[in-house]
């Protein structure tokens, strides 16, 4: 039995005929009769009987119709609770981000949502391989993920809102000979030692593209995922590194130079399951992330 069948039984008890129930529910009498037959199959005792030309409820049918009132009341209460949850402006919203995105977005997000009545955000850092970001949407409402331009798109199981399309520049010490150039090429940087990420992380594909464009195998001296740590190693003379232009805090001892000849940029996307944005609080946080992205990019203009 289901909610609709129970309602039909209740209406039959109150209105007294299949025709009257059909008119009240704006369906055909045959549709009402079909639902009553389906309901009867799930119950061992008769629910209706003929009284002349009328179809009336048996005692068992009346008992079930009375119970249907309780069912409808409970369902109405449950719907109201869900509606309040969905429309609540100050609900809790969980947000995960990889490290550099978290450093750039989290402070702006917290400041934007500091007023009373705003969503309450729970923040988490998740530094995972690109293919693992979509799985995080099972745990978090919103997941900030990065993907290189030429990488495969995100799976259709998640919805994607692109926040930033961020260039990746070559970071070097301010006194490095290449710092005098406005832009560098793969050939310029191919013979330098490199600080790069571990295999499976998005930036690694750009390192491979530099090697392919220069026709030389790069010397990967150090494997460091955290850009702030990599910046310190670059400053200490450990080699060159690719650095995001906007989301990584500028190091006073480094300069960033654009890279010509290869695609060197990444998308920072918000991933989420589509049903999450049914909640007003999640939509509010997503809007603030978009606003934060504009501020992050604008700060470099």
PDB file of C-alpha atoms in Angstrom:
ATOM      1  CA  UNK A   1       0.000   0.000   0.000  1.00  0.00           C
ATOM      2  CA  UNK A   2       1.091   3.569  -0.568  1.00  0.00           C
ATOM      3  CA  UNK A   3       0.027   7.050   0.457  1.00  0.00           C
ATOM      4  CA  UNK A   4      -2.171   7.610  -2.602  1.00  0.00           C
ATOM      5  CA  UNK A   5      -4.092   4.380  -2.125  1.00  0.00           C
ATOM      6  CA  UNK A   6      -4.720   5.149   1.531  1.00  0.00           C
ATOM      7  CA  UNK A   7      -6.012   8.601   0.626  1.00  0.00           C
ATOM      8  CA  UNK A   8      -8.428   7.093  -1.920  1.00  0.00           C
ATOM      9  CA  UNK A   9      -9.746   4.718   0.719  1.00  0.00           C
ATOM     10  CA  UNK A  10     -10.237   7.578   3.149  1.00  0.00           C
ATOM     11  CA  UNK A  11     -12.031   9.686   0.533  1.00  0.00           C
ATOM     12  CA  UNK A  12     -14.271   6.738  -0.370  1.00  0.00           C
ATOM     13  CA  UNK A  13     -15.344   6.448   3.252  1.00  0.00           C
ATOM     14  CA  UNK A  14     -16.166  10.165   3.398  1.00  0.00           C
ATOM     15  CA  UNK A  15     -17.692  10.705  -0.075  1.00  0.00           C
ATOM     16  CA  UNK A  16     -19.471   7.380  -0.486  1.00  0.00           C
ATOM     17  CA  UNK A  17     -18.826   6.584  -4.164  1.00  0.00           C
ATOM     18  CA  UNK A  18     -16.037   5.932  -6.614  1.00  0.00           C
ATOM     19  CA  UNK A  19     -17.393   8.646  -8.922  1.00  0.00           C
ATOM     20  CA  UNK A  20     -17.330  11.248  -6.178  1.00  0.00           C
ATOM     21  CA  UNK A  21     -13.760  10.315  -5.233  1.00  0.00           C
ATOM     22  CA  UNK A  22     -12.676  10.545  -8.877  1.00  0.00           C
ATOM     23  CA  UNK A  23     -14.197  14.023  -9.177  1.00  0.00           C
ATOM     24  CA  UNK A  24     -12.524  15.173  -5.957  1.00  0.00           C
ATOM     25  CA  UNK A  25      -9.102  13.893  -7.007  1.00  0.00           C
ATOM     26  CA  UNK A  26      -9.448  14.961 -10.659  1.00  0.00           C
ATOM     27  CA  UNK A  27      -8.914  11.473 -12.091  1.00  0.00           C
ATOM     28  CA  UNK A  28     -11.128   8.919 -13.825  1.00  0.00           C
ATOM     29  CA  UNK A  29     -13.330   6.433 -11.916  1.00  0.00           C
ATOM     30  CA  UNK A  30     -11.401   3.564 -13.543  1.00  0.00           C
ATOM     31  CA  UNK A  31      -8.148   4.923 -12.094  1.00  0.00           C
ATOM     32  CA  UNK A  32      -9.731   4.997  -8.627  1.00  0.00           C
ATOM     33  CA  UNK A  33     -11.005   1.434  -9.021  1.00  0.00           C
ATOM     34  CA  UNK A  34      -7.576   0.241 -10.149  1.00  0.00           C
ATOM     35  CA  UNK A  35      -5.868   1.755  -7.081  1.00  0.00           C
ATOM     36  CA  UNK A  36      -8.467   0.183  -4.787  1.00  0.00           C
ATOM     37  CA  UNK A  37      -7.805  -3.223  -6.363  1.00  0.00           C
ATOM     38  CA  UNK A  38      -4.054  -2.802  -5.836  1.00  0.00           C
ATOM     39  CA  UNK A  39      -4.643  -1.845  -2.215  1.00  0.00           C
ATOM     40  CA  UNK A  40      -6.897  -4.840  -1.672  1.00  0.00           C
ATOM     41  CA  UNK A  41      -4.180  -7.209  -2.909  1.00  0.00           C
ATOM     42  CA  UNK A  42      -1.923  -6.092  -0.046  1.00  0.00           C
ATOM     43  CA  UNK A  43      -4.550  -6.776   2.652  1.00  0.00           C
ATOM     44  CA  UNK A  44      -5.906 -10.187   3.643  1.00  0.00           C
ATOM     45  CA  UNK A  45      -9.446  -9.067   4.560  1.00  0.00           C
ATOM     46  CA  UNK A  46     -12.008  -7.243   2.378  1.00  0.00           C
ATOM     47  CA  UNK A  47     -11.810  -3.454   2.547  1.00  0.00           C
ATOM     48  CA  UNK A  48     -14.950  -2.641   0.537  1.00  0.00           C
ATOM     49  CA  UNK A  49     -18.304  -4.203  -0.168  1.00  0.00           C
ATOM     50  CA  UNK A  50     -21.401  -3.466  -2.255  1.00  0.00           C
ATOM     51  CA  UNK A  51     -24.375  -1.756  -0.651  1.00  0.00           C
ATOM     52  CA  UNK A  52     -26.831  -1.706  -3.536  1.00  0.00           C
ATOM     53  CA  UNK A  53     -25.159   0.295  -6.258  1.00  0.00           C
ATOM     54  CA  UNK A  54     -22.737   1.926  -3.842  1.00  0.00           C
ATOM     55  CA  UNK A  55     -19.278   0.718  -2.853  1.00  0.00           C
ATOM     56  CA  UNK A  56     -18.779   1.179   0.881  1.00  0.00           C
ATOM     57  CA  UNK A  57     -16.062   0.386   3.390  1.00  0.00           C
ATOM     58  CA  UNK A  58     -16.090  -2.735   5.521  1.00  0.00           C
ATOM     59  CA  UNK A  59     -15.132  -2.482   9.182  1.00  0.00           C
ATOM     60  CA  UNK A  60     -11.570  -3.378   8.218  1.00  0.00           C
ATOM     61  CA  UNK A  61     -11.668  -0.773   5.457  1.00  0.00           C
ATOM     62  CA  UNK A  62     -12.909   1.878   7.881  1.00  0.00           C
ATOM     63  CA  UNK A  63     -10.141   0.977  10.356  1.00  0.00           C
ATOM     64  CA  UNK A  64      -7.542   1.371   7.604  1.00  0.00           C
ATOM     65  CA  UNK A  65      -9.157   4.643   6.467  1.00  0.00           C
ATOM     66  CA  UNK A  66      -8.891   5.966  10.044  1.00  0.00           C
ATOM     67  CA  UNK A  67      -5.243   4.951  10.115  1.00  0.00           C
ATOM     68  CA  UNK A  68      -4.766   6.756   6.796  1.00  0.00           C
ATOM     69  CA  UNK A  69      -5.590  10.028   8.574  1.00  0.00           C
ATOM     70  CA  UNK A  70      -2.673   9.443  10.925  1.00  0.00           C
ATOM     71  CA  UNK A  71      -0.428   8.557   7.986  1.00  0.00           C
ATOM     72  CA  UNK A  72      -1.336  11.735   6.091  1.00  0.00           C
ATOM     73  CA  UNK A  73      -0.827  13.819   9.209  1.00  0.00           C
ATOM     74  CA  UNK A  74       2.620  12.315   9.799  1.00  0.00           C
ATOM     75  CA  UNK A  75       3.607  12.788   6.149  1.00  0.00           C
ATOM     76  CA  UNK A  76       2.417  16.397   6.189  1.00  0.00           C
ATOM     77  CA  UNK A  77       4.485  17.005   9.308  1.00  0.00           C
ATOM     78  CA  UNK A  78       7.507  15.364   7.675  1.00  0.00           C
ATOM     79  CA  UNK A  79       7.114  17.474   4.514  1.00  0.00           C
ATOM     80  CA  UNK A  80       6.892  20.624   6.586  1.00  0.00           C
ATOM     81  CA  UNK A  81      10.064  19.650   8.453  1.00  0.00           C
ATOM     82  CA  UNK A  82      11.896  19.028   5.175  1.00  0.00           C
ATOM     83  CA  UNK A  83      10.669  22.326   3.721  1.00  0.00           C
ATOM     84  CA  UNK A  84      11.945  24.169   6.780  1.00  0.00           C
ATOM     85  CA  UNK A  85      15.306  22.390   6.464  1.00  0.00           C
ATOM     86  CA  UNK A  86      15.583  23.149   2.754  1.00  0.00           C
ATOM     87  CA  UNK A  87      14.640  26.821   3.133  1.00  0.00           C
ATOM     88  CA  UNK A  88      16.622  27.495   6.295  1.00  0.00           C
ATOM     89  CA  UNK A  89      19.071  30.352   5.550  1.00  0.00           C
ATOM     90  CA  UNK A  90      21.415  29.573   8.448  1.00  0.00           C
ATOM     91  CA  UNK A  91      21.798  25.855   7.871  1.00  0.00           C
ATOM     92  CA  UNK A  92      25.099  24.014   8.096  1.00  0.00           C
ATOM     93  CA  UNK A  93      27.109  23.626   4.875  1.00  0.00           C
ATOM     94  CA  UNK A  94      30.259  21.524   4.565  1.00  0.00           C
ATOM     95  CA  UNK A  95      32.973  22.724   2.175  1.00  0.00           C
ATOM     96  CA  UNK A  96      36.168  20.869   1.247  1.00  0.00           C
ATOM     97  CA  UNK A  97      39.070  22.233  -0.778  1.00  0.00           C
ATOM     98  CA  UNK A  98      42.579  21.310  -1.821  1.00  0.00           C
ATOM     99  CA  UNK A  99      45.249  23.283   0.018  1.00  0.00           C
ATOM    100  CA  UNK A 100      45.894  26.330  -2.161  1.00  0.00           C
ATOM    101  CA  UNK A 101      42.184  26.817  -2.860  1.00  0.00           C
ATOM    102  CA  UNK A 102      41.434  26.527   0.838  1.00  0.00           C
ATOM    103  CA  UNK A 103      44.058  29.145   1.671  1.00  0.00           C
ATOM    104  CA  UNK A 104      42.585  31.549  -0.874  1.00  0.00           C
ATOM    105  CA  UNK A 105      38.850  30.900  -0.516  1.00  0.00           C
ATOM    106  CA  UNK A 106      38.281  29.933   3.122  1.00  0.00           C
ATOM    107  CA  UNK A 107      39.152  33.304   4.734  1.00  0.00           C
ATOM    108  CA  UNK A 108      36.993  35.205   2.239  1.00  0.00           C
ATOM    109  CA  UNK A 109      34.133  32.773   2.772  1.00  0.00           C
ATOM    110  CA  UNK A 110      34.256  33.053   6.553  1.00  0.00           C
ATOM    111  CA  UNK A 111      34.289  36.858   6.429  1.00  0.00           C
ATOM    112  CA  UNK A 112      31.392  36.962   3.976  1.00  0.00           C
ATOM    113  CA  UNK A 113      29.279  34.669   6.177  1.00  0.00           C
ATOM    114  CA  UNK A 114      30.094  36.274   9.526  1.00  0.00           C
ATOM    115  CA  UNK A 115      26.730  38.053   9.904  1.00  0.00           C
ATOM    116  CA  UNK A 116      23.967  36.537  12.077  1.00  0.00           C
ATOM    117  CA  UNK A 117      21.556  34.354  10.114  1.00  0.00           C
ATOM    118  CA  UNK A 118      24.139  33.347   7.503  1.00  0.00           C
ATOM    119  CA  UNK A 119      24.936  29.696   6.735  1.00  0.00           C
ATOM    120  CA  UNK A 120      27.287  27.975   9.158  1.00  0.00           C
ATOM    121  CA  UNK A 121      30.183  26.517   7.159  1.00  0.00           C
ATOM    122  CA  UNK A 122      32.315  23.564   8.172  1.00  0.00           C
ATOM    123  CA  UNK A 123      35.647  23.663   6.344  1.00  0.00           C
ATOM    124  CA  UNK A 124      37.985  20.775   5.539  1.00  0.00           C
ATOM    125  CA  UNK A 125      41.180  20.353   3.524  1.00  0.00           C
ATOM    126  CA  UNK A 126      41.281  17.441   1.077  1.00  0.00           C
ATOM    127  CA  UNK A 127      44.407  17.138  -1.055  1.00  0.00           C
ATOM    128  CA  UNK A 128      43.633  14.195  -3.330  1.00  0.00           C
ATOM    129  CA  UNK A 129      44.361  13.060  -6.852  1.00  0.00           C
ATOM    130  CA  UNK A 130      42.107  14.575  -9.498  1.00  0.00           C
ATOM    131  CA  UNK A 131      40.092  11.402 -10.042  1.00  0.00           C
ATOM    132  CA  UNK A 132      39.172  11.260  -6.345  1.00  0.00           C
ATOM    133  CA  UNK A 133      37.540  14.691  -6.043  1.00  0.00           C
ATOM    134  CA  UNK A 134      34.074  13.604  -7.282  1.00  0.00           C
ATOM    135  CA  UNK A 135      33.877  10.938  -4.565  1.00  0.00           C
ATOM    136  CA  UNK A 136      34.215  13.633  -1.923  1.00  0.00           C
ATOM    137  CA  UNK A 137      30.769  14.974  -2.883  1.00  0.00           C
ATOM    138  CA  UNK A 138      29.322  12.025  -0.970  1.00  0.00           C
ATOM    139  CA  UNK A 139      30.745  13.538   2.223  1.00  0.00           C
ATOM    140  CA  UNK A 140      30.684  17.314   1.619  1.00  0.00           C
ATOM    141  CA  UNK A 141      28.059  19.693   0.243  1.00  0.00           C
ATOM    142  CA  UNK A 142      30.613  21.571  -1.890  1.00  0.00           C
ATOM    143  CA  UNK A 143      34.058  20.399  -3.014  1.00  0.00           C
ATOM    144  CA  UNK A 144      36.659  22.741  -4.513  1.00  0.00           C
ATOM    145  CA  UNK A 145      38.672  20.739  -7.044  1.00  0.00           C
ATOM    146  CA  UNK A 146      41.281  21.563  -9.677  1.00  0.00           C
ATOM    147  CA  UNK A 147      41.616  20.230 -13.185  1.00  0.00           C
ATOM    148  CA  UNK A 148      44.008  21.113 -16.002  1.00  0.00           C
ATOM    149  CA  UNK A 149      42.531  22.468 -19.224  1.00  0.00           C
ATOM    150  CA  UNK A 150      43.295  19.374 -21.283  1.00  0.00           C
ATOM    151  CA  UNK A 151      42.386  16.847 -18.567  1.00  0.00           C
ATOM    152  CA  UNK A 152      39.259  14.680 -18.888  1.00  0.00           C
ATOM    153  CA  UNK A 153      36.049  16.425 -17.737  1.00  0.00           C
ATOM    154  CA  UNK A 154      34.420  15.639 -14.410  1.00  0.00           C
ATOM    155  CA  UNK A 155      31.949  12.728 -14.475  1.00  0.00           C
ATOM    156  CA  UNK A 156      28.264  13.418 -15.029  1.00  0.00           C
ATOM    157  CA  UNK A 157      27.467  12.219 -11.522  1.00  0.00           C
ATOM    158  CA  UNK A 158      28.452  15.653 -10.200  1.00  0.00           C
ATOM    159  CA  UNK A 159      27.415  19.183 -11.094  1.00  0.00           C
ATOM    160  CA  UNK A 160      30.233  21.636 -11.831  1.00  0.00           C
ATOM    161  CA  UNK A 161      30.480  25.388 -11.284  1.00  0.00           C
ATOM    162  CA  UNK A 162      33.781  26.834 -12.514  1.00  0.00           C
ATOM    163  CA  UNK A 163      35.107  29.460 -10.109  1.00  0.00           C
ATOM    164  CA  UNK A 164      38.488  30.341 -11.626  1.00  0.00           C
ATOM    165  CA  UNK A 165      40.499  29.665 -14.762  1.00  0.00           C
ATOM    166  CA  UNK A 166      43.946  30.189 -13.275  1.00  0.00           C
ATOM    167  CA  UNK A 167      47.306  30.405 -15.071  1.00  0.00           C
ATOM    168  CA  UNK A 168      50.250  28.371 -13.786  1.00  0.00           C
ATOM    169  CA  UNK A 169      53.483  30.382 -13.852  1.00  0.00           C
ATOM    170  CA  UNK A 170      57.095  29.350 -13.392  1.00  0.00           C
ATOM    171  CA  UNK A 171      58.409  30.357  -9.969  1.00  0.00           C
ATOM    172  CA  UNK A 172      62.107  31.148  -9.585  1.00  0.00           C
ATOM    173  CA  UNK A 173      64.349  33.088  -7.198  1.00  0.00           C
ATOM    174  CA  UNK A 174      64.375  36.824  -7.882  1.00  0.00           C
ATOM    175  CA  UNK A 175      68.082  36.666  -8.771  1.00  0.00           C
ATOM    176  CA  UNK A 176      67.748  33.782 -11.254  1.00  0.00           C
ATOM    177  CA  UNK A 177      69.022  34.541 -14.796  1.00  0.00           C
ATOM    178  CA  UNK A 178      65.583  33.734 -16.268  1.00  0.00           C
ATOM    179  CA  UNK A 179      63.945  36.347 -14.035  1.00  0.00           C
ATOM    180  CA  UNK A 180      65.084  39.017 -16.507  1.00  0.00           C
ATOM    181  CA  UNK A 181      62.743  37.570 -19.153  1.00  0.00           C
ATOM    182  CA  UNK A 182      59.065  38.590 -19.350  1.00  0.00           C
ATOM    183  CA  UNK A 183      58.053  35.061 -20.416  1.00  0.00           C
ATOM    184  CA  UNK A 184      59.874  31.731 -20.465  1.00  0.00           C
ATOM    185  CA  UNK A 185      59.647  28.801 -22.866  1.00  0.00           C
ATOM    186  CA  UNK A 186      59.973  25.053 -22.308  1.00  0.00           C
ATOM    187  CA  UNK A 187      63.480  25.206 -23.764  1.00  0.00           C
ATOM    188  CA  UNK A 188      64.429  27.932 -21.272  1.00  0.00           C
ATOM    189  CA  UNK A 189      63.480  25.828 -18.264  1.00  0.00           C
ATOM    190  CA  UNK A 190      64.128  22.251 -19.429  1.00  0.00           C
ATOM    191  CA  UNK A 191      67.648  21.996 -17.998  1.00  0.00           C
ATOM    192  CA  UNK A 192      66.724  23.348 -14.559  1.00  0.00           C
ATOM    193  CA  UNK A 193      65.988  21.154 -11.531  1.00  0.00           C
ATOM    194  CA  UNK A 194      62.266  21.068 -10.723  1.00  0.00           C
ATOM    195  CA  UNK A 195      60.139  20.934  -7.613  1.00  0.00           C
ATOM    196  CA  UNK A 196      56.854  19.327  -8.589  1.00  0.00           C
ATOM    197  CA  UNK A 197      53.865  17.445  -7.230  1.00  0.00           C
ATOM    198  CA  UNK A 198      53.467  13.706  -6.771  1.00  0.00           C
ATOM    199  CA  UNK A 199      52.176  11.561  -9.632  1.00  0.00           C
ATOM    200  CA  UNK A 200      48.403  11.669 -10.123  1.00  0.00           C
ATOM    201  CA  UNK A 201      48.006  15.314  -9.148  1.00  0.00           C
ATOM    202  CA  UNK A 202      46.901  17.769 -11.840  1.00  0.00           C
ATOM    203  CA  UNK A 203      50.011  19.970 -12.121  1.00  0.00           C
ATOM    204  CA  UNK A 204      52.126  16.953 -13.056  1.00  0.00           C
ATOM    205  CA  UNK A 205      50.573  16.870 -16.531  1.00  0.00           C
ATOM    206  CA  UNK A 206      51.933  20.362 -17.258  1.00  0.00           C
ATOM    207  CA  UNK A 207      55.422  19.259 -16.193  1.00  0.00           C
ATOM    208  CA  UNK A 208      55.127  16.402 -18.675  1.00  0.00           C
ATOM    209  CA  UNK A 209      53.995  18.853 -21.365  1.00  0.00           C
ATOM    210  CA  UNK A 210      57.081  21.015 -20.746  1.00  0.00           C
ATOM    211  CA  UNK A 211      59.300  17.969 -21.214  1.00  0.00           C
ATOM    212  CA  UNK A 212      57.498  16.997 -24.419  1.00  0.00           C
ATOM    213  CA  UNK A 213      57.676  20.525 -25.859  1.00  0.00           C
ATOM    214  CA  UNK A 214      61.381  20.880 -25.090  1.00  0.00           C
ATOM    215  CA  UNK A 215      62.265  17.367 -26.226  1.00  0.00           C
ATOM    216  CA  UNK A 216      64.207  16.787 -23.014  1.00  0.00           C
ATOM    217  CA  UNK A 217      63.635  14.826 -19.858  1.00  0.00           C
ATOM    218  CA  UNK A 218      63.230  17.114 -16.851  1.00  0.00           C
ATOM    219  CA  UNK A 219      65.169  16.583 -13.643  1.00  0.00           C
ATOM    220  CA  UNK A 220      62.519  16.261 -10.922  1.00  0.00           C
ATOM    221  CA  UNK A 221      64.592  17.070  -7.886  1.00  0.00           C
ATOM    222  CA  UNK A 222      61.855  17.312  -5.262  1.00  0.00           C
ATOM    223  CA  UNK A 223      58.247  16.114  -4.916  1.00  0.00           C
ATOM    224  CA  UNK A 224      56.165  18.539  -2.848  1.00  0.00           C
ATOM    225  CA  UNK A 225      52.406  18.978  -3.148  1.00  0.00           C
ATOM    226  CA  UNK A 226      51.975  22.005  -0.898  1.00  0.00           C
ATOM    227  CA  UNK A 227      52.736  25.172  -2.877  1.00  0.00           C
ATOM    228  CA  UNK A 228      53.777  27.179   0.198  1.00  0.00           C
ATOM    229  CA  UNK A 229      56.435  24.579   1.014  1.00  0.00           C
ATOM    230  CA  UNK A 230      57.522  24.397  -2.624  1.00  0.00           C
ATOM    231  CA  UNK A 231      57.921  28.187  -2.659  1.00  0.00           C
ATOM    232  CA  UNK A 232      60.345  28.007   0.259  1.00  0.00           C
ATOM    233  CA  UNK A 233      62.371  25.327  -1.534  1.00  0.00           C
ATOM    234  CA  UNK A 234      62.486  27.448  -4.695  1.00  0.00           C
ATOM    235  CA  UNK A 235      63.620  30.458  -2.642  1.00  0.00           C
ATOM    236  CA  UNK A 236      66.391  28.323  -1.125  1.00  0.00           C
ATOM    237  CA  UNK A 237      67.705  27.465  -4.591  1.00  0.00           C
ATOM    238  CA  UNK A 238      66.177  23.999  -4.881  1.00  0.00           C
ATOM    239  CA  UNK A 239      64.926  24.516  -8.428  1.00  0.00           C
ATOM    240  CA  UNK A 240      61.971  25.887 -10.370  1.00  0.00           C
ATOM    241  CA  UNK A 241      58.306  25.133  -9.734  1.00  0.00           C
ATOM    242  CA  UNK A 242      54.929  25.778 -11.268  1.00  0.00           C
ATOM    243  CA  UNK A 243      52.850  28.113  -9.104  1.00  0.00           C
ATOM    244  CA  UNK A 244      49.213  29.219  -9.414  1.00  0.00           C
ATOM    245  CA  UNK A 245      49.056  32.902 -10.222  1.00  0.00           C
ATOM    246  CA  UNK A 246      46.205  33.932  -7.916  1.00  0.00           C
ATOM    247  CA  UNK A 247      45.572  31.368  -5.194  1.00  0.00           C
ATOM    248  CA  UNK A 248      49.107  31.067  -3.803  1.00  0.00           C
ATOM    249  CA  UNK A 249      50.440  33.752  -1.490  1.00  0.00           C
ATOM    250  CA  UNK A 250      53.282  35.696  -3.086  1.00  0.00           C
ATOM    251  CA  UNK A 251      56.735  34.917  -1.699  1.00  0.00           C
ATOM    252  CA  UNK A 252      58.947  38.023  -1.400  1.00  0.00           C
ATOM    253  CA  UNK A 253      62.040  36.187  -2.648  1.00  0.00           C
ATOM    254  CA  UNK A 254      60.374  34.753  -5.781  1.00  0.00           C
ATOM    255  CA  UNK A 255      59.225  35.996  -9.154  1.00  0.00           C
ATOM    256  CA  UNK A 256      56.613  34.339 -11.362  1.00  0.00           C
ATOM    257  CA  UNK A 257      57.004  34.237 -15.124  1.00  0.00           C
ATOM    258  CA  UNK A 258      54.314  33.118 -17.621  1.00  0.00           C
ATOM    259  CA  UNK A 259      55.103  30.017 -19.646  1.00  0.00           C
ATOM    260  CA  UNK A 260      54.801  30.052 -23.434  1.00  0.00           C
ATOM    261  CA  UNK A 261      54.476  27.065 -25.724  1.00  0.00           C
ATOM    262  CA  UNK A 262      52.332  24.788 -23.549  1.00  0.00           C
ATOM    263  CA  UNK A 263      48.915  25.011 -21.940  1.00  0.00           C
ATOM    264  CA  UNK A 264      49.718  26.008 -18.381  1.00  0.00           C
ATOM    265  CA  UNK A 265      46.495  26.752 -16.547  1.00  0.00           C
ATOM    266  CA  UNK A 266      43.942  25.021 -14.388  1.00  0.00           C
ATOM    267  CA  UNK A 267      40.259  25.262 -13.606  1.00  0.00           C
ATOM    268  CA  UNK A 268      39.188  25.579  -9.998  1.00  0.00           C
ATOM    269  CA  UNK A 269      35.706  24.098  -9.887  1.00  0.00           C
ATOM    270  CA  UNK A 270      33.056  23.652  -7.240  1.00  0.00           C
ATOM    271  CA  UNK A 271      31.729  20.092  -7.451  1.00  0.00           C
ATOM    272  CA  UNK A 272      28.477  19.021  -5.831  1.00  0.00           C
ATOM    273  CA  UNK A 273      25.622  16.616  -6.158  1.00  0.00           C
ATOM    274  CA  UNK A 274      22.681  18.424  -7.763  1.00  0.00           C
ATOM    275  CA  UNK A 275      20.279  17.678  -4.916  1.00  0.00           C
ATOM    276  CA  UNK A 276      22.513  19.553  -2.460  1.00  0.00           C
ATOM    277  CA  UNK A 277      21.623  22.898  -4.033  1.00  0.00           C
ATOM    278  CA  UNK A 278      17.953  22.361  -3.200  1.00  0.00           C
ATOM    279  CA  UNK A 279      18.999  23.818   0.164  1.00  0.00           C
ATOM    280  CA  UNK A 280      18.991  27.594   0.394  1.00  0.00           C
ATOM    281  CA  UNK A 281      22.088  27.619   2.616  1.00  0.00           C
ATOM    282  CA  UNK A 282      24.135  25.666   0.057  1.00  0.00           C
ATOM    283  CA  UNK A 283      23.075  28.046  -2.729  1.00  0.00           C
ATOM    284  CA  UNK A 284      24.139  30.985  -0.568  1.00  0.00           C
ATOM    285  CA  UNK A 285      27.585  29.508   0.068  1.00  0.00           C
ATOM    286  CA  UNK A 286      28.028  28.719  -3.631  1.00  0.00           C
ATOM    287  CA  UNK A 287      27.184  32.339  -4.493  1.00  0.00           C
ATOM    288  CA  UNK A 288      29.765  33.545  -1.959  1.00  0.00           C
ATOM    289  CA  UNK A 289      32.388  31.252  -3.497  1.00  0.00           C
ATOM    290  CA  UNK A 290      31.723  32.866  -6.885  1.00  0.00           C
ATOM    291  CA  UNK A 291      32.096  36.295  -5.311  1.00  0.00           C
ATOM    292  CA  UNK A 292      35.327  35.209  -3.624  1.00  0.00           C
ATOM    293  CA  UNK A 293      36.674  34.000  -6.984  1.00  0.00           C
ATOM    294  CA  UNK A 294      36.074  37.431  -8.494  1.00  0.00           C
ATOM    295  CA  UNK A 295      37.927  39.035  -5.588  1.00  0.00           C
ATOM    296  CA  UNK A 296      40.855  36.629  -5.881  1.00  0.00           C
ATOM    297  CA  UNK A 297      41.268  37.288  -9.596  1.00  0.00           C
ATOM    298  CA  UNK A 298      40.636  41.011  -9.228  1.00  0.00           C
ATOM    299  CA  UNK A 299      43.357  41.393  -6.612  1.00  0.00           C
ATOM    300  CA  UNK A 300      45.936  40.610  -9.303  1.00  0.00           C
ATOM    301  CA  UNK A 301      44.591  43.114 -11.842  1.00  0.00           C
TER     302      UNK A 301
END
